[in-house]
Structure formats: structure tokens, C-alpha cells
């Protein structure tokens, strides 16, 4: 199949004529990848089982991993759901359109081919103007998982989509790099107490502020014990993964405690080393110490002849001088880390590195999404130092 690529110069103001063909493809059962504010999605008519099946084939996605149906207006929700629980109403009012997916009881109109056999359906109204316009023009709800080959990092540029999908889908709408860079937050509102199934840019703190109590699906926090099933089936797969062996390096509670104790030997040695290295005053002893461990591990791998990648931040970038070093952005601006995360993992795939050592990040607010994706990418190989 030949994959057509169209370019939208200004995603805020795409006009109908540019998106007409893409909308027609969606309506007639074909596949179109398009930008959203989170990552690029691979769209098909959510009400057409045959079209949904094509998504699974193009991605190589297991068929029990359900798709998210995307809508362009509140009026399109009723056809998809049996009821809208109160927590769902509250969240829709606050965060739609936006990076939030809600799980509702599904209507009979939604085929099981879209929901992976579940009686619930995941729905999102994206805020990206091009995505919304495309969905509106197509006249159907659009099932759109991330537009990557299953198991690869999600695409945040049209080039990423091209790498994975060229020849497998009808069209790519190239709207440039996406904004957020990690997939939507998913909340199941069908339960008495809403459950966070996947962290994203609508953070746990933001949800709790509106809903009070929110449960966290155990699949978010770490590998599941045998026999336990995640509520979002997709969370069980080793997702978001680079080809290389990724190790996430984290300071232990003990090390942190020592670095907060001005009388400890570790604190004094760290501050001394920071002075000698001429570090900026903005760098904390914790950041310096973490980077130092990552650096040593990287150097050990290099000494063993392995091609080695380092994931650091703008704050710690100058501490490294060996290996392929990539900054994910500013630790002090979490949104930059989310924005660059998948791009950096894909770059290391292109560079064919054998192993990657990454600094870890705070798990507060957006950090929860970043650490969730990174830990999964690392297959939960997290080294405490
Ligand atoms: P992706 O579209 O690639 O971001 O993946 C969609 C995610 O939504 C996967 O992790 C799915 O398991 C999850 N999901 C979709 N529909 C449902 C549903 N009905 N119940 C729970 N999780 C869902
Ligand atoms: Mg995905």
C-alpha cells in the first residue's frame, strides 16, 4: 500500500480542504495517522469493526488491547456510552477537550472489535485543533491508539510515524511535533471510586482536587504480581520500549537522607566534588550525586566495549563526557521532559546502542507519567544507588 503524506503548516488553523481526503478515508474504513496534543494517533472508524481490525494489523497490536474512541464534540458521546457516571461528568467539564481518556459502560453501537471484547469503552476529546477538525469532518468517532508499531516508543513526530507505518496505512497527516509527548491520562469512572489506569498530563493531584478520592491501578506502580491483571489491558505489555537494554538509576532513600544531612560524610564529599567541578549553584547535591552514578555506570559499560547511551537533563549535561549523551530537557520544567522522552528513546534506537543508563525523575505531578513510561521502557530495571 502506498502511504500518502500531507503537511499541515499551522495545526491551529488547518482548513477543511486540507483534511477532506483524510476524513473521507476514515469514513470509508481506511487508516489515517494524525497529530493530537499527546502523541500521534492511528485513526480508523471506531464503529466499523473491520476498520478497527486494520489498526491491530498495522500496529501488530494484540487484539485484547482496546482502542480509545476520539470525538470532536460532546454531542458525539451519547452514541458511544450507556451512561455517564457523575465523576465522568465532572472530569469532562473540567478537562475536555484535553489529554484525558475516560472509561464508560459501552453502548451496543460500539463493536467489541474496538473495545478488545470489553463491555466498557474508552473515550477522549482531544484539544488539538487539527485532530478535532479531522474527526468532525469524518463524521464518525475515531478509534486512535498511538501510531507506532506495538512495543515501540509512541510517535511524537510525523517522521516517527513514517518509520513505523509507511506502506501499512493510507495517509499520514504531518502537523509537526506534538506538544505534550506522553499519552493521555486514563481514568475509569465506572467504579464507585474512580481509578487512575494510566498517568498523563492531567495529573493525579488534578484528579483528586475535583473528585476527592481516586484509586491507582497497581499496574501503574510496578510489575504486576502473577495472576493480577491491569484494568487497562495495554498496561501489561512491555510498551514504550527502546531496542537497547535500558537501566533507570535512582537514589535510594538512605542516600537521599544522607544528602539532606549537612553533617553526613556523603553530603560533605558531594558538596566538595561539586565545588571542584565548578557546578552551577542551581544544581542540587542529589542531582549531582545521581548523575555521578549514571556517569560511572556508563563508563563501565563503555570499558566493556558496549555502545552506550546516557539520558540526562540540561542541568546535569555538563557532568558527562563519554558515551552518546542526550538530555531529555529541564528537570525544573517537567513538561520539557515529557515532550522529549519518546524522541530520545527513538534516537537511541536509530543509533543502535547496546545499553542506555538514565537518570530518574521525581514522581510528583507530570513526573508520575514520565517515570511510569520510563520504568516500563526499562522493563522495571531500576537500580537504587
Ligand atoms: P493507546 O491508544 O496506544 O494509548 O492505548 C490505549 C490504552 O487504553 C491501552 O492501555 C488500553 O488498555 C486502554 N484502554 C482502552 N480501552 C479501555 C477500556 N475499555 N478499559 C480499560 N482500558 C482501556
Ligand atoms: Mg500506545
Short mmCIF file of C-alpha atoms and ligand atoms in Angstrom, two decimals, residues 59 61 64-68 70 101 103-104 114-115 118 120-122 144-146 148 154 183-184 186 197-198 231-235 239-240, ligand 1:
data_model
loop_
_atom_site.label_atom_id
_atom_site.label_comp_id
_atom_site.label_asym_id
_atom_site.label_seq_id
_atom_site.Cartn_x
_atom_site.Cartn_y
_atom_site.Cartn_z
CA UNK A 59 0.50 -1.93 14.58
CA UNK A 61 -1.09 -4.98 18.35
CA UNK A 64 -7.23 -7.83 23.51
CA UNK A 65 -5.71 -4.36 23.88
CA UNK A 66 -8.67 -1.99 23.40
CA UNK A 67 -8.68 1.27 21.43
CA UNK A 68 -9.62 4.77 22.55
CA UNK A 70 -11.88 10.04 19.85
CA UNK A 101 -9.45 9.50 28.45
CA UNK A 103 -13.77 4.69 30.59
CA UNK A 104 -17.58 4.40 30.33
CA UNK A 114 -12.90 -1.71 19.18
CA UNK A 115 -13.04 -2.49 22.91
CA UNK A 118 -14.79 -5.39 26.97
CA UNK A 120 -16.63 -0.62 28.54
CA UNK A 121 -15.36 1.93 26.05
CA UNK A 122 -12.52 4.46 26.38
CA UNK A 144 -6.90 6.00 17.55
CA UNK A 145 -4.16 4.25 19.51
CA UNK A 146 -0.65 5.65 19.31
CA UNK A 148 3.66 3.20 16.49
CA UNK A 154 4.98 6.25 20.81
CA UNK A 183 -0.19 9.55 26.07
CA UNK A 184 -3.41 10.70 27.73
CA UNK A 186 -6.87 7.27 31.60
CA UNK A 197 -5.35 3.47 34.92
CA UNK A 198 -2.59 5.44 33.19
CA UNK A 231 -7.54 -2.77 34.29
CA UNK A 232 -6.15 -1.11 31.17
CA UNK A 233 -5.13 -4.22 29.21
CA UNK A 234 -2.45 -2.24 27.38
CA UNK A 235 -0.52 -1.67 30.60
CA UNK A 239 5.36 -0.87 25.91
CA UNK A 240 7.31 2.22 25.09
P1 LIG B 1 -3.03 3.70 23.22
O1 LIG B 1 -4.24 4.05 22.42
O2 LIG B 1 -1.97 3.06 22.46
O3 LIG B 1 -2.62 4.86 24.05
O4 LIG B 1 -3.58 2.61 24.20
C1 LIG B 1 -4.87 2.71 24.74
C2 LIG B 1 -4.84 2.36 26.20
O5 LIG B 1 -6.17 2.50 26.70
C3 LIG B 1 -4.42 0.93 26.45
O6 LIG B 1 -3.54 0.87 27.56
C4 LIG B 1 -5.72 0.26 26.75
O7 LIG B 1 -5.55 -0.86 27.55
C5 LIG B 1 -6.54 1.36 27.42
N1 LIG B 1 -7.99 1.14 27.25
C6 LIG B 1 -8.70 1.32 26.14
N2 LIG B 1 -9.99 0.96 26.32
C7 LIG B 1 -10.10 0.56 27.60
C8 LIG B 1 -11.17 0.06 28.41
N3 LIG B 1 -12.40 -0.11 27.91
N4 LIG B 1 -10.90 -0.26 29.68
C9 LIG B 1 -9.65 -0.11 30.19
N5 LIG B 1 -8.60 0.35 29.48
C10 LIG B 1 -8.80 0.68 28.20
#
